[in-house]
Amino acid sequence: QSALTQPPSASGSPAQSVTISCAGTSSDVGGYNYVSWYQQHPGKVPKLLIYEVDKRPSGVPDRFSGSRSGTTASLTVSGLQPEDEADYYCCSYSGRTNFYVFGTGTRLTVL
Amino acid sequence: QVQLVDSGGGVVKPGGSLRLSCEASGFMFSDYYMGWIRQSPGKGLQWISYISLNGRSIFYTDSVKGRFFVSRDNGKKSLFLHMNSLRAEDTATYYCVRMTNGCFDYWGQGNLVTVSS
C-alpha cells in the first residue's frame, strides 16, 4: 500500500496559520470519511487531532481544523503557537483493501 | 481514564520471535476494535494490523502478513502481537491502539523491538 503524500516540512510564525496537505486517491482519502490527523512531539506518543475528516476530539483546541477537497485532505493550524512545533501525520481508511494508510509526515516548524 | 500499557519489547535475532502485549483499562475493551501501529527509528508511522471485537476478523499490512499474528483476550482486556521470522526492517517502536470512528484515539506508550544479530 502506498503512503499518502504530505510535504516533508511546513513553517510559520507565531499567530500565523499554516495548512498541511495529504494527497491520496479515490480508494482512500477521496472515498471514505475515515480521514484522521495525528500530532507527534519528539520522543512522544502520537496524539489524535482530527477524525472523520473534520471532527475534533474533546480537548483539542479549535485552532486545529480539518477539511477535504476531492482526494486531498488538509490540516490547518491557526494562531500558531510554539508548542505546535511537531510532526503531523494524516491517516485514511482504504476501503479497497480494508487497510489503513498513513501519510509520509510533515515536520512543522514555528519560526 | 483510558489506558493502554504496552509490554514485551526487546532485542531479538533475525529469524526470531517475540510477543508483545497490551493491557487495557478504563473502558469496555470488548466494545472496541484494536490495532497495532509501528514506527521505525526516525521514520513515519505504519499501520500493521487491526482486529475486530470478537477476534474473528483480522487485517494485516502486506509486509507482515504470514509472519505476524494478532489476538485478543476480552476477558483479560488484553491485545497481543505475535511476531515470527523477524527481520532487521521490523525494528521499530510498536504501539497498541484503540480504534473508533475510523481512527486511533488512544495509544499505548510504545515498545521498542530491535532485530539485530
mmCIF file with all atom_site columns, N, CA and C in Angstrom, chain B residues 73-102:
data_model
loop_
_atom_site.group_PDB
_atom_site.id
_atom_site.type_symbol
_atom_site.label_atom_id
_atom_site.label_alt_id
_atom_site.label_comp_id
_atom_site.label_asym_id
_atom_site.label_entity_id
_atom_site.label_seq_id
_atom_site.pdbx_PDB_ins_code
_atom_site.Cartn_x
_atom_site.Cartn_y
_atom_site.Cartn_z
_atom_site.occupancy
_atom_site.B_iso_or_equiv
_atom_site.pdbx_formal_charge
_atom_site.auth_seq_id
_atom_site.auth_comp_id
_atom_site.auth_asym_id
_atom_site.auth_atom_id
_atom_site.pdbx_PDB_model_num
ATOM 1  N N  . ASP B 1 73  ? -7.809  -11.119 24.089 1.00 0.00 ? 73  ASP B N  1
ATOM 2  C CA . ASP B 1 73  ? -8.497  -11.839 25.156 1.00 0.00 ? 73  ASP B CA 1
ATOM 3  C C  . ASP B 1 73  ? -9.392  -10.820 25.846 1.00 0.00 ? 73  ASP B C  1
ATOM 4  N N  . ASN B 1 74  ? -10.654 -10.821 25.477 1.00 0.00 ? 74  ASN B N  1
ATOM 5  C CA . ASN B 1 74  ? -11.574 -9.812  26.023 1.00 0.00 ? 74  ASN B CA 1
ATOM 6  C C  . ASN B 1 74  ? -11.757 -9.963  27.528 1.00 0.00 ? 74  ASN B C  1
ATOM 7  N N  . GLY B 1 75  ? -11.672 -11.179 28.022 1.00 0.00 ? 75  GLY B N  1
ATOM 8  C CA . GLY B 1 75  ? -11.810 -11.399 29.463 1.00 0.00 ? 75  GLY B CA 1
ATOM 9  C C  . GLY B 1 75  ? -10.679 -10.769 30.249 1.00 0.00 ? 75  GLY B C  1
ATOM 10 N N  . LYS B 1 76  ? -9.496  -10.771 29.657 1.00 0.00 ? 76  LYS B N  1
ATOM 11 C CA . LYS B 1 76  ? -8.325  -10.186 30.328 1.00 0.00 ? 76  LYS B CA 1
ATOM 12 C C  . LYS B 1 76  ? -8.023  -8.786  29.812 1.00 0.00 ? 76  LYS B C  1
ATOM 13 N N  . LYS B 1 77  ? -8.918  -8.260  28.935 1.00 0.00 ? 77  LYS B N  1
ATOM 14 C CA . LYS B 1 77  ? -8.731  -6.907  28.394 1.00 0.00 ? 77  LYS B CA 1
ATOM 15 C C  . LYS B 1 77  ? -7.326  -6.747  27.815 1.00 0.00 ? 77  LYS B C  1
ATOM 16 N N  . SER B 1 78  ? -6.922  -7.716  27.042 1.00 0.00 ? 78  SER B N  1
ATOM 17 C CA . SER B 1 78  ? -5.558  -7.706  26.506 1.00 0.00 ? 78  SER B CA 1
ATOM 18 C C  . SER B 1 78  ? -5.521  -7.962  25.016 1.00 0.00 ? 78  SER B C  1
ATOM 19 N N  . LEU B 1 79  ? -4.538  -7.342  24.379 1.00 0.00 ? 79  LEU B N  1
ATOM 20 C CA . LEU B 1 79  ? -4.273  -7.476  22.957 1.00 0.00 ? 79  LEU B CA 1
ATOM 21 C C  . LEU B 1 79  ? -2.852  -8.000  22.807 1.00 0.00 ? 79  LEU B C  1
ATOM 22 N N  . PHE B 1 80  ? -2.656  -8.858  21.800 1.00 0.00 ? 80  PHE B N  1
ATOM 23 C CA . PHE B 1 80  ? -1.338  -9.454  21.620 1.00 0.00 ? 80  PHE B CA 1
ATOM 24 C C  . PHE B 1 80  ? -0.883  -9.329  20.169 1.00 0.00 ? 80  PHE B C  1
ATOM 25 N N  . LEU B 1 81  ? 0.423   -9.218  20.003 1.00 0.00 ? 81  LEU B N  1
ATOM 26 C CA . LEU B 1 81  ? 1.025   -9.248  18.675 1.00 0.00 ? 81  LEU B CA 1
ATOM 27 C C  . LEU B 1 81  ? 2.137   -10.294 18.707 1.00 0.00 ? 81  LEU B C  1
ATOM 28 N N  . HIS B 1 82  ? 1.914   -11.389 17.995 1.00 0.00 ? 82  HIS B N  1
ATOM 29 C CA . HIS B 1 82  ? 2.892   -12.457 17.920 1.00 0.00 ? 82  HIS B CA 1
ATOM 30 C C  . HIS B 1 82  ? 3.716   -12.228 16.647 1.00 0.00 ? 82  HIS B C  1
ATOM 31 N N  . MET B 1 83  ? 4.998   -12.019 16.816 1.00 0.00 ? 83  MET B N  1
ATOM 32 C CA . MET B 1 83  ? 5.865   -11.712 15.678 1.00 0.00 ? 83  MET B CA 1
ATOM 33 C C  . MET B 1 83  ? 6.854   -12.844 15.448 1.00 0.00 ? 83  MET B C  1
ATOM 34 N N  . ASN B 1 84  ? 6.836   -13.405 14.253 1.00 0.00 ? 84  ASN B N  1
ATOM 35 C CA . ASN B 1 84  ? 7.732   -14.503 13.888 1.00 0.00 ? 84  ASN B CA 1
ATOM 36 C C  . ASN B 1 84  ? 8.598   -14.095 12.705 1.00 0.00 ? 84  ASN B C  1
ATOM 37 N N  . SER B 1 85  ? 9.630   -14.872 12.469 1.00 0.00 ? 85  SER B N  1
ATOM 38 C CA . SER B 1 85  ? 10.537  -14.642 11.336 1.00 0.00 ? 85  SER B CA 1
ATOM 39 C C  . SER B 1 85  ? 10.925  -13.166 11.248 1.00 0.00 ? 85  SER B C  1
ATOM 40 N N  . LEU B 1 86  ? 11.351  -12.641 12.351 1.00 0.00 ? 86  LEU B N  1
ATOM 41 C CA . LEU B 1 86  ? 11.642  -11.207 12.416 1.00 0.00 ? 86  LEU B CA 1
ATOM 42 C C  . LEU B 1 86  ? 12.839  -10.834 11.548 1.00 0.00 ? 86  LEU B C  1
ATOM 43 N N  . ARG B 1 87  ? 12.748  -9.654  10.958 1.00 0.00 ? 87  ARG B N  1
ATOM 44 C CA . ARG B 1 87  ? 13.780  -9.134  10.070 1.00 0.00 ? 87  ARG B CA 1
ATOM 45 C C  . ARG B 1 87  ? 14.297  -7.816  10.623 1.00 0.00 ? 87  ARG B C  1
ATOM 46 N N  . ALA B 1 88  ? 15.449  -7.394  10.127 1.00 0.00 ? 88  ALA B N  1
ATOM 47 C CA . ALA B 1 88  ? 16.020  -6.129  10.581 1.00 0.00 ? 88  ALA B CA 1
ATOM 48 C C  . ALA B 1 88  ? 15.038  -4.976  10.352 1.00 0.00 ? 88  ALA B C  1
ATOM 49 N N  . GLU B 1 89  ? 14.309  -5.045  9.254  1.00 0.00 ? 89  GLU B N  1
ATOM 50 C CA . GLU B 1 89  ? 13.387  -3.959  8.922  1.00 0.00 ? 89  GLU B CA 1
ATOM 51 C C  . GLU B 1 89  ? 12.150  -3.929  9.822  1.00 0.00 ? 89  GLU B C  1
ATOM 52 N N  . ASP B 1 90  ? 12.003  -4.915  10.695 1.00 0.00 ? 90  ASP B N  1
ATOM 53 C CA . ASP B 1 90  ? 10.912  -4.900  11.677 1.00 0.00 ? 90  ASP B CA 1
ATOM 54 C C  . ASP B 1 90  ? 11.302  -4.116  12.923 1.00 0.00 ? 90  ASP B C  1
ATOM 55 N N  . THR B 1 91  ? 12.547  -3.677  12.988 1.00 0.00 ? 91  THR B N  1
ATOM 56 C CA . THR B 1 91  ? 12.990  -2.860  14.125 1.00 0.00 ? 91  THR B CA 1
ATOM 57 C C  . THR B 1 91  ? 12.160  -1.579  14.179 1.00 0.00 ? 91  THR B C  1
ATOM 58 N N  . ALA B 1 92  ? 11.485  -1.381  15.299 1.00 0.00 ? 92  ALA B N  1
ATOM 59 C CA . ALA B 1 92  ? 10.579  -0.241  15.416 1.00 0.00 ? 92  ALA B CA 1
ATOM 60 C C  . ALA B 1 92  ? 10.009  -0.168  16.827 1.00 0.00 ? 92  ALA B C  1
ATOM 61 N N  . THR B 1 93  ? 9.385   0.946   17.105 1.00 0.00 ? 93  THR B N  1
ATOM 62 C CA . THR B 1 93  ? 8.550   1.061   18.298 1.00 0.00 ? 93  THR B CA 1
ATOM 63 C C  . THR B 1 93  ? 7.146   0.640   17.890 1.00 0.00 ? 93  THR B C  1
ATOM 64 N N  . TYR B 1 94  ? 6.575   -0.283  18.639 1.00 0.00 ? 94  TYR B N  1
ATOM 65 C CA . TYR B 1 94  ? 5.251   -0.807  18.329 1.00 0.00 ? 94  TYR B CA 1
ATOM 66 C C  . TYR B 1 94  ? 4.237   -0.243  19.321 1.00 0.00 ? 94  TYR B C  1
ATOM 67 N N  . TYR B 1 95  ? 3.174   0.332   18.789 1.00 0.00 ? 95  TYR B N  1
ATOM 68 C CA . TYR B 1 95  ? 2.129   0.931   19.611 1.00 0.00 ? 95  TYR B CA 1
ATOM 69 C C  . TYR B 1 95  ? 0.840   0.121   19.503 1.00 0.00 ? 95  TYR B C  1
ATOM 70 N N  . CYS B 1 96  ? 0.258   -0.150  20.636 1.00 0.00 ? 96  CYS B N  1
ATOM 71 C CA . CYS B 1 96  ? -1.105  -0.692  20.709 1.00 0.00 ? 96  CYS B CA 1
ATOM 72 C C  . CYS B 1 96  ? -2.051  0.504   20.623 1.00 0.00 ? 96  CYS B C  1
ATOM 73 N N  . VAL B 1 97  ? -3.138  0.368   19.856 1.00 0.00 ? 97  VAL B N  1
ATOM 74 C CA . VAL B 1 97  ? -4.070  1.481   19.704 1.00 0.00 ? 97  VAL B CA 1
ATOM 75 C C  . VAL B 1 97  ? -5.510  1.009   19.829 1.00 0.00 ? 97  VAL B C  1
ATOM 76 N N  . ARG B 1 98  ? -6.354  1.896   20.355 1.00 0.00 ? 98  ARG B N  1
ATOM 77 C CA . ARG B 1 98  ? -7.784  1.666   20.352 1.00 0.00 ? 98  ARG B CA 1
ATOM 78 C C  . ARG B 1 98  ? -8.367  2.325   19.112 1.00 0.00 ? 98  ARG B C  1
ATOM 79 N N  . MET B 1 99  ? -9.338  1.706   18.500 1.00 0.00 ? 99  MET B N  1
ATOM 80 C CA . MET B 1 99  ? -9.907  2.229   17.266 1.00 0.00 ? 99  MET B CA 1
ATOM 81 C C  . MET B 1 99  ? -11.363 2.620   17.466 1.00 0.00 ? 99  MET B C  1
ATOM 82 N N  . THR B 1 100 ? -11.729 3.748   16.886 1.00 0.00 ? 100 THR B N  1
ATOM 83 C CA . THR B 1 100 ? -13.116 4.176   16.877 1.00 0.00 ? 100 THR B CA 1
ATOM 84 C C  . THR B 1 100 ? -13.298 5.207   15.784 1.00 0.00 ? 100 THR B C  1
ATOM 85 N N  . ASN B 1 101 ? -14.485 5.234   15.160 1.00 0.00 ? 101 ASN B N  1
ATOM 86 C CA . ASN B 1 101 ? -14.758 6.229   14.117 1.00 0.00 ? 101 ASN B CA 1
ATOM 87 C C  . ASN B 1 101 ? -13.645 6.276   13.077 1.00 0.00 ? 101 ASN B C  1
ATOM 88 N N  . GLY B 1 102 ? -13.103 5.129   12.746 1.00 0.00 ? 102 GLY B N  1
ATOM 89 C CA . GLY B 1 102 ? -12.097 5.044   11.697 1.00 0.00 ? 102 GLY B CA 1
ATOM 90 C C  . GLY B 1 102 ? -10.775 5.696   12.041 1.00 0.00 ? 102 GLY B C  1
#
